[in-house]
Coordinates of C-alpha atoms in Angstrom, one line a residue:
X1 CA 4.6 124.5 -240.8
X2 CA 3.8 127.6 -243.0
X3 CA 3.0 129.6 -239.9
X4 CA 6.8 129.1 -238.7
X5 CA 9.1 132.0 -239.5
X6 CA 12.3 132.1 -242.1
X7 CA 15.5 132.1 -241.1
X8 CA 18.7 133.3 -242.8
X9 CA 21.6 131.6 -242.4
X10 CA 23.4 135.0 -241.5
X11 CA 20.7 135.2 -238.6
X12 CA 22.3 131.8 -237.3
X13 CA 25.8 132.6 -237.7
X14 CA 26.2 129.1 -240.5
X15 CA 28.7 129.5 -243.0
X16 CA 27.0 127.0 -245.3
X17 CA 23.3 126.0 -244.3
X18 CA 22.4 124.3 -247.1
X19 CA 23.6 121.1 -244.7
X20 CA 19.9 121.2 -243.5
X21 CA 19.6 119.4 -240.4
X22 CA 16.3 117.0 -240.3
X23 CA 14.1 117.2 -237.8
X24 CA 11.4 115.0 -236.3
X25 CA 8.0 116.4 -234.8
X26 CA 6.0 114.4 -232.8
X27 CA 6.8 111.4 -235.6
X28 CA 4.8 113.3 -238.0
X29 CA 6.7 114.8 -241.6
X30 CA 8.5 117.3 -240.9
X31 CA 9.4 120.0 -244.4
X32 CA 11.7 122.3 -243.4
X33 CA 13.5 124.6 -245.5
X34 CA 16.3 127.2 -245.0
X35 CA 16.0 130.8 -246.9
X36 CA 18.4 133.8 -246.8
X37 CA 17.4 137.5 -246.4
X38 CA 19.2 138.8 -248.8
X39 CA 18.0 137.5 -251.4
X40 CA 18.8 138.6 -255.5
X41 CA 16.0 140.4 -257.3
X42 CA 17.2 138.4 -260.6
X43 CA 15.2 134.9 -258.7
X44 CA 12.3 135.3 -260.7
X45 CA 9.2 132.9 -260.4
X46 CA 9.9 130.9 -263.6
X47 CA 13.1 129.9 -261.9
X48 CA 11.4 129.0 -258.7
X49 CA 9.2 126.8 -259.9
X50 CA 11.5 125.4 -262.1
X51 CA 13.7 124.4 -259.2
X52 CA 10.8 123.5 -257.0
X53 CA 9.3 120.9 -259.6
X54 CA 12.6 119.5 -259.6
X55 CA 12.6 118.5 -255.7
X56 CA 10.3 115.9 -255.6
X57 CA 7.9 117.5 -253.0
X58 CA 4.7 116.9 -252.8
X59 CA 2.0 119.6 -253.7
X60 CA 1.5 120.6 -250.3
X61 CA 5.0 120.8 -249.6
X62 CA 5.7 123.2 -253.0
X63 CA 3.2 125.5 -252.0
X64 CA 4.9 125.8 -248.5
X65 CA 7.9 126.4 -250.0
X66 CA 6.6 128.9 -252.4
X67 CA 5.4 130.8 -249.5
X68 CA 8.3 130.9 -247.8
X69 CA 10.4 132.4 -251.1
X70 CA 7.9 135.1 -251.1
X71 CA 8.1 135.8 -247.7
X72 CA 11.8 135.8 -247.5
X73 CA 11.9 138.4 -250.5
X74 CA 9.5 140.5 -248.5
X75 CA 11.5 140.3 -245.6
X76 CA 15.0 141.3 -247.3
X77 CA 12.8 144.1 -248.3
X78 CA 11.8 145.1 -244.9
X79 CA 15.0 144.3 -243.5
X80 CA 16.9 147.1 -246.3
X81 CA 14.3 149.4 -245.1
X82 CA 15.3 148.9 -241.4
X83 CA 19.1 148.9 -241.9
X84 CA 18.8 152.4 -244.2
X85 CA 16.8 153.7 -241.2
X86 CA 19.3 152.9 -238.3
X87 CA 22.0 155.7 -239.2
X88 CA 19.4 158.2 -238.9
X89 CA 18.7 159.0 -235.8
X90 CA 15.2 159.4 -235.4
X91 CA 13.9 160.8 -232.3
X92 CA 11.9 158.2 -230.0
X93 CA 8.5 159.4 -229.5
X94 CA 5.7 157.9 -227.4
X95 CA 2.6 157.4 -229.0
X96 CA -0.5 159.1 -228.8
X97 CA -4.1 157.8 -227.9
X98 CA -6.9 158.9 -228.8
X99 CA -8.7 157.2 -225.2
X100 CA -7.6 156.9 -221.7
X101 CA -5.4 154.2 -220.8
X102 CA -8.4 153.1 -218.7
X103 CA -10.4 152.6 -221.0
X104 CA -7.6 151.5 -223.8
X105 CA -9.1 148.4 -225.9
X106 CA -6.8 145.8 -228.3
X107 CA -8.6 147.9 -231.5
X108 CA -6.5 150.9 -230.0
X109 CA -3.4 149.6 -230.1
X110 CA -3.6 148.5 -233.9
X111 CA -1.2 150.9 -235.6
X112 CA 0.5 152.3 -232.7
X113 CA 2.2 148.9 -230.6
X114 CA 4.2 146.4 -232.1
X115 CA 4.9 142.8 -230.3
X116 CA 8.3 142.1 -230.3
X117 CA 10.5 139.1 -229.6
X118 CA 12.2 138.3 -225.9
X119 CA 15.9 139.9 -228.0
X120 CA 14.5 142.7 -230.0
X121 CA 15.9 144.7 -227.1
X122 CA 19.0 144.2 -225.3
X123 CA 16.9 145.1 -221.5
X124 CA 14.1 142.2 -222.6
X125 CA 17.0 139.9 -222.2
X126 CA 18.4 141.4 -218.7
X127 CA 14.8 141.1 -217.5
X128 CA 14.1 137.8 -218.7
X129 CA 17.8 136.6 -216.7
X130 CA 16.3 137.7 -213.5
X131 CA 12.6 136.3 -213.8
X132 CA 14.2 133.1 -214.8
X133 CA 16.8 132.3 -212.2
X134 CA 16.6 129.3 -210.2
X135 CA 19.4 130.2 -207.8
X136 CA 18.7 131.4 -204.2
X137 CA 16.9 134.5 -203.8
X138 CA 17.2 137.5 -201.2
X139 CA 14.8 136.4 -198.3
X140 CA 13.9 139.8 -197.5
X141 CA 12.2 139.8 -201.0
X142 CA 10.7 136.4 -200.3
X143 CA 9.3 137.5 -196.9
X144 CA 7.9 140.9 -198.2
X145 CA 6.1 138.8 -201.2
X146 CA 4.7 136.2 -198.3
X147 CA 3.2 139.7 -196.5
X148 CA 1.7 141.0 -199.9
X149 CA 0.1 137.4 -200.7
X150 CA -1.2 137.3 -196.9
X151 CA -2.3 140.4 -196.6
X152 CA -4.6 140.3 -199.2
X153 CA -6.3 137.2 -198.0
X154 CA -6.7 139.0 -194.7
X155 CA -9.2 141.2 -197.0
X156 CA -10.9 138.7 -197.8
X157 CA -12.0 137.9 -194.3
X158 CA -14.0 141.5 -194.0
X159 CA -17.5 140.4 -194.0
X160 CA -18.8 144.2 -194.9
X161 CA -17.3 144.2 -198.1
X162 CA -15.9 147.5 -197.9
X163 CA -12.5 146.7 -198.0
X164 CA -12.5 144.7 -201.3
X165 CA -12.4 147.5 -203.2
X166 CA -9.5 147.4 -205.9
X167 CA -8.0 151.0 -204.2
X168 CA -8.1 148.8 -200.8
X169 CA -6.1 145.6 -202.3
X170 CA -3.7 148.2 -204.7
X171 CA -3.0 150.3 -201.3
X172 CA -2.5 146.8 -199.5
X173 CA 0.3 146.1 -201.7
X174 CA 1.7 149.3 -201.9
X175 CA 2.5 149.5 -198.3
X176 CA 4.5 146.0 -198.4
X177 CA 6.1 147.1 -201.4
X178 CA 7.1 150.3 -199.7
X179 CA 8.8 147.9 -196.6
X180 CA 11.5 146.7 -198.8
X181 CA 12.8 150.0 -199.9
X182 CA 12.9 151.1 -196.4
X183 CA 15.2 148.0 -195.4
X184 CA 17.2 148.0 -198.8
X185 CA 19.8 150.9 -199.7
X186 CA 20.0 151.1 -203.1
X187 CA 22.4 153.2 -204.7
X188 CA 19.8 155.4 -205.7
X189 CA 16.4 156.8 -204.0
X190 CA 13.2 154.5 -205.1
X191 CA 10.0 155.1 -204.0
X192 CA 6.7 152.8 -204.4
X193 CA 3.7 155.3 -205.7
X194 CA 0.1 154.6 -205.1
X195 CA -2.3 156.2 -208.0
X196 CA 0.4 157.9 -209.7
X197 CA -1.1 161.0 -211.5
X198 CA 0.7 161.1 -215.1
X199 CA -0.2 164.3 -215.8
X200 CA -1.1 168.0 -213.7
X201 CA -4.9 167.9 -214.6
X202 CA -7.0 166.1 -211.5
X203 CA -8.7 164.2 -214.7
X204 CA -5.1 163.0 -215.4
X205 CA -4.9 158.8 -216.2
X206 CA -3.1 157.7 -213.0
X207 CA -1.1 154.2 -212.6
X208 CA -2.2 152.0 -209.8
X209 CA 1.6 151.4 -208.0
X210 CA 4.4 152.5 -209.5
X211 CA 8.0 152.4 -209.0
X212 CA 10.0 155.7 -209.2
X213 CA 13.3 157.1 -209.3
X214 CA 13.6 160.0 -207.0
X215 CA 16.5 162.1 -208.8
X216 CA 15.7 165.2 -207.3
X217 CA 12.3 167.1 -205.8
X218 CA 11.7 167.9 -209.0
X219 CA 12.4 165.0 -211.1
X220 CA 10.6 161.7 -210.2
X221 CA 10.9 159.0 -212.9
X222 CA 8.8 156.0 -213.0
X223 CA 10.7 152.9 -214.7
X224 CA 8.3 150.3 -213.4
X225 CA 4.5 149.9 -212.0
X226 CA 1.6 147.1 -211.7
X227 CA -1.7 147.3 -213.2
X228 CA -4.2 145.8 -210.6
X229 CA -7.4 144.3 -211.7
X230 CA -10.4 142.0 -209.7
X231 CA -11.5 139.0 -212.0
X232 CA -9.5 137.7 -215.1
X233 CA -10.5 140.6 -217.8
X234 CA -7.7 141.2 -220.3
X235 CA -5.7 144.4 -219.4
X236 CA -2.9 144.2 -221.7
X237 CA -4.3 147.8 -223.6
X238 CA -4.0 149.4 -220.7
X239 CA -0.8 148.0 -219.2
X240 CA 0.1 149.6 -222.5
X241 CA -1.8 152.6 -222.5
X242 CA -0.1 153.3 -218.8
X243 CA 3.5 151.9 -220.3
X244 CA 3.1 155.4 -223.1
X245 CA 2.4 157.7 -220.2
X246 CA 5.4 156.6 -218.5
X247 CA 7.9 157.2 -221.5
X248 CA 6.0 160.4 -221.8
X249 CA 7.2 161.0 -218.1
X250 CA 11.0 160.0 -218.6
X251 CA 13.1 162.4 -219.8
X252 CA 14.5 161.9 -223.5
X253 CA 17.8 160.5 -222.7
X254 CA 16.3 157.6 -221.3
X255 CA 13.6 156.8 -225.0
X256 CA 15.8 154.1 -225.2
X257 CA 15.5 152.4 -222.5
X258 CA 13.2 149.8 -221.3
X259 CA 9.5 150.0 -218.7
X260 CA 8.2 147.3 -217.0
X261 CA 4.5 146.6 -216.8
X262 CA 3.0 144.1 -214.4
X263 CA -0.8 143.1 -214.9
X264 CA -1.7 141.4 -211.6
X265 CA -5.3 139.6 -211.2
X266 CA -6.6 139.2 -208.2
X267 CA -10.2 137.3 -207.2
X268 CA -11.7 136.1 -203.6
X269 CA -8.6 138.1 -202.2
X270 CA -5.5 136.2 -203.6
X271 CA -3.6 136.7 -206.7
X272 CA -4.8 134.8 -209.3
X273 CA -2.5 135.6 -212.5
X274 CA 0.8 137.7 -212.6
X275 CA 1.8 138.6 -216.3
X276 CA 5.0 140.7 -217.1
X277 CA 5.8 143.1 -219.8
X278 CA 8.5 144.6 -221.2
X279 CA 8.3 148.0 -223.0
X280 CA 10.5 150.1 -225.4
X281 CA 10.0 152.7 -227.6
X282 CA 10.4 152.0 -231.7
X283 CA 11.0 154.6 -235.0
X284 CA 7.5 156.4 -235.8
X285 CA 6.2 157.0 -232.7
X286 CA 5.3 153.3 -231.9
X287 CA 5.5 151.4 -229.0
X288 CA 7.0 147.9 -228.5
X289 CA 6.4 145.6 -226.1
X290 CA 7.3 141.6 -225.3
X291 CA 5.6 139.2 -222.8
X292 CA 8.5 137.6 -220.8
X293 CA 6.3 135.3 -218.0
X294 CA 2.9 134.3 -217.1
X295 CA 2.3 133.0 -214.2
X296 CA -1.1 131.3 -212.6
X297 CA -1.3 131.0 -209.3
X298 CA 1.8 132.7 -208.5
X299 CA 4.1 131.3 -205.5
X300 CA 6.1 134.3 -203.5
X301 CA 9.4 133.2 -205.4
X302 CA 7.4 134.5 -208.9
X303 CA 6.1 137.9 -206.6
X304 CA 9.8 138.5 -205.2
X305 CA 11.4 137.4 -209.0
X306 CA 9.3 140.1 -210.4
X307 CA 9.4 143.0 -207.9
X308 CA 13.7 142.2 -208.2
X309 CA 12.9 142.7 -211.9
X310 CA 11.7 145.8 -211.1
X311 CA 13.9 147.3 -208.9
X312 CA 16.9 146.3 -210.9
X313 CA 15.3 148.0 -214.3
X314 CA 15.0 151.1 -212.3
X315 CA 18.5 151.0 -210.3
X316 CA 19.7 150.3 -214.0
X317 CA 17.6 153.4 -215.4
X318 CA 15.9 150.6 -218.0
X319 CA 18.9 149.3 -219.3
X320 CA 19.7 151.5 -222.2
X321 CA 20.2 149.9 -225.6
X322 CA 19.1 149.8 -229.0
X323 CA 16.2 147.8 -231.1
X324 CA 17.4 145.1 -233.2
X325 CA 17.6 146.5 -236.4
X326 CA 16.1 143.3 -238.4
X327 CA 12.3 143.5 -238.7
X328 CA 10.4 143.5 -235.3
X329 CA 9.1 140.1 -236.1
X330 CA 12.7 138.3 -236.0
X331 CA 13.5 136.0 -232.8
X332 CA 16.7 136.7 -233.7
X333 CA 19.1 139.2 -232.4
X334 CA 23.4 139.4 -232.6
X335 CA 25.7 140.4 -229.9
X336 CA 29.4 140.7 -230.8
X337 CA 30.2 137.1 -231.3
X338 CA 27.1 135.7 -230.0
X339 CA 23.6 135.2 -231.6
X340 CA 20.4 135.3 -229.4
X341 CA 17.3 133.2 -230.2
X342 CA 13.9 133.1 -228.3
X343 CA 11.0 130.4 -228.8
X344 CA 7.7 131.5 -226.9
X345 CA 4.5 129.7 -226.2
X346 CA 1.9 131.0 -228.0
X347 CA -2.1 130.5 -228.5
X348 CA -4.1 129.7 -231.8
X349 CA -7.2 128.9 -232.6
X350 CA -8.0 125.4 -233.6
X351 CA -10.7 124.8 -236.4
X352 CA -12.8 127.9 -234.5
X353 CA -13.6 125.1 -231.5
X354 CA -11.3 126.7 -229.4
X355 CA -8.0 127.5 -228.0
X356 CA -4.5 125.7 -227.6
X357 CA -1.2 126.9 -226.5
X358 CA 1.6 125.9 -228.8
X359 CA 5.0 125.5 -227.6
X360 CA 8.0 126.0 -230.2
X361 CA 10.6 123.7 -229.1
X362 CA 14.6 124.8 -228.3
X363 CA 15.5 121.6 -228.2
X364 CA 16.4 120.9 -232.0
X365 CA 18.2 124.3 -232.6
X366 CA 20.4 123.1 -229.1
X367 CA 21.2 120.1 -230.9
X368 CA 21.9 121.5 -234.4
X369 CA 24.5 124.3 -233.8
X370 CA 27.7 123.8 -232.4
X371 CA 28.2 125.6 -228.7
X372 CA 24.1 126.2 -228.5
X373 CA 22.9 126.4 -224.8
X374 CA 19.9 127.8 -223.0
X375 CA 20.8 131.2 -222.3
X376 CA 17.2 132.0 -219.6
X377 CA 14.0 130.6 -219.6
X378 CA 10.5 130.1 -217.9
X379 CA 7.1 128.3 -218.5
X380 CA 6.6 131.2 -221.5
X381 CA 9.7 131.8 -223.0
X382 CA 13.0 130.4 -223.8
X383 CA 16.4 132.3 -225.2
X384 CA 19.1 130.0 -226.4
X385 CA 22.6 131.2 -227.5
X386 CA 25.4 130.2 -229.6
X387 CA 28.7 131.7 -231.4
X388 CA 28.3 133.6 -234.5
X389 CA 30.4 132.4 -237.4
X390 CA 31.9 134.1 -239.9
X391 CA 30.8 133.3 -243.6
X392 CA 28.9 133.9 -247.1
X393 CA 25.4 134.6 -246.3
X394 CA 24.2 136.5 -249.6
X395 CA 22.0 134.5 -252.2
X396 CA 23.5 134.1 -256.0
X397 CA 21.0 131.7 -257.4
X398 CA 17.8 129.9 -256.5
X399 CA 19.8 127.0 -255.8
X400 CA 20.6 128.5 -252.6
X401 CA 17.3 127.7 -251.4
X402 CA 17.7 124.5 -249.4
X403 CA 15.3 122.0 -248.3
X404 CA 15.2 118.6 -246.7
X405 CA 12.8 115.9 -246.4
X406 CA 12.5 114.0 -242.9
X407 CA 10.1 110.9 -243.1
X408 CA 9.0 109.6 -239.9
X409 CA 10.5 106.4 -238.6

């Protein structure tokens, strides 16, 4: 699949990947082919080719494979760029807007917010743990999420109208929010905001709920809020419009920390669609951000995993950490001795007709490397783990390009 990323055998932790591991798809051909990043400026194309008409591949397959040369070389490129850039510390800087976050469209985030993988941050992972967990969960939380989900279809009884305004539902929920912090202690002092104004002017963009640290009188810090919207519009530019203004309100000792953003759709007084967002602030005043859960429909276990989310980012002031230094597009990310690798479900179009989600599959990485497991994982995304391993990982020769053929049985 030319659409599939490369993947360096430093990135999996294999001392010698050319032992390609085949792989069947759906018992269609599968081509797969294993590149390193670093890879020696002295592979020119006559070489490639050279090596490539050699393989007995088929035209399709050579030009896949020429594809993925070139974009392995760009990526080593990237990736030099990257690792230069990490000892300097560059100061972490919100971007800037030129609209409102209101009226933020996808055109204004080109240039300015970067989509990153579930372990480009080490906080993305922490979150994705807790919206993921299957064990038993606090009733308390459960029982306030039953309230919110109630209490909004009591709205929906009003026969005037006048309560189905999106203040009415976003006040609704603020108050139930607000009854779990007043039966919680939490080691620090939270506080759920209704219309949080981000700035001193009365025109000021302000953030339907919000969760906030309350440090002092005069140092509230939001690390968490939900963007509510009637109807099924897109409001991923300004979850991420709102997402800026927060970092602009945190103080810098916490730039490197992570904000959680919660679209929440409601329609006919019920919650339609819950997506969460994880936010964290990259080199050149850019903004990253990951999708760790979608969820139609929502039961009150999703509400209470995600309001837990929240209130353990904030008690955790974000969970401090740095960006993977690789390029923002890897899915892969090292710890110590461990390596991190998330799969996501993602949309494309399909010969203009339409729309299908495609699912990347963890299931042949967990049986290709030794010790791999599933580390957390919903219906969006999935993070696997296994150990690093110590090894060569550097590119002498165009030979060190590997491929393997797996016809289907």
């Amino acid at each position: 699949d030319p659409e599939d990323e490369y993947h360096s055998p430093e990135d999996f932790g294999a001392k010698d990947f050319g032992l390609a591991k085949k792989l069947k798809d759906s018992g269609r051909s599968k081509f797969m082919v294993c590149l390193l990043t670093d890879v020696n400026e002295t592979l020119l194309e006559k070489e490639i080719t050279e090596w490539i008409s050699g393989c007995a591949l088929s035209p399709a397959q050579a030009l896949v494979l020429k594809a993925y040369v070139s974009r392995a070389r760009s990526a080593q490129k990237a990736l030099a760029v990257a690792e230069k850039g990490a000892d300097t510390k560059e100061a972490l800087v919100p971007p800037t807007f030129l609209v409102a976050p209101s009226d933020m469209t996808a055109g204004a985030l080109v240039g300015n917010v970067v989509e990153l993988s579930a372990v480009a941050h080490p906080g993305f992972l922490e979150v994705l743990r807790l919206v993921s967990d299957t064990s038993s969960m606090d009733d308390r939380l459960q029982n306030i999420a039953a309230d919110v989900i109630h209490g909004l279809g009591r709205v929906g009884h009003d026969k005037t109208g006048l309560l189905r305004e999106a203040h009415c539902y976003e006040e609704i929920i603020t108050s139930y929010l607000t009854s779990i912090l007043a039966k919680a202690t939490p080691p620090v002092n939270l506080l759920w905001h209704h219309q949080l104004r981000t700035r001193s002017s009365q025109k000021a963009p302000r953030i339907d709920i919000a969760l906030v640290v309350d440090e002092t009188p005069r140092s509230v810090h939001p690390w968490a809020f939900f963007e509510v919207g009637k109807g099924d519009a897109n409001r991923t530019p300004q979850v991420c419009g709102y997402a800026a203004e927060v970092f602009r309100l945190l103080p810098p000792r916490y730039h490197q920390s992570v904000v959680l953003g919660a679209e929440m759709y409601i329609s006919s007084s019920c919650i339609t669609q819950i997506r969460l967002l994880a936010f964290c602030l990259l080199p050149s005043c850019k903004l990253g951000f990951t999708e760790l859960g979608l969820w139609a429909l929502p039961s009150k276990r999703v509400l209470a995993d995600v309001i837990n989310a929240m209130v353990s980012t904030a008690v955790n002031n974000g969970w401090p950490g740095d960006v993977c230094k690789q390029p923002y597009f890897t899915t892969l990310a090292r710890s110590g001795e461990v390596v991190y690798k998330a799969f996501k479900s993602a949309e494309r179009d399909v010969d203009g007709a339409g729309r299908e989600i495609v699912t990347r599959s963890a299931a042949p990485n967990i049986e290709a490397f030794p010790g791999a497991k599933v580390e957390a994982a919903n219906s969006l995304v999935t993070v696997i783990r296994y150990p690093y391993l110590e090894g060569e990982h550097f590119a002498k020769h165009v030979g060190d390009f590997q491929s393997s053929l797996c016809s289907s049985s």
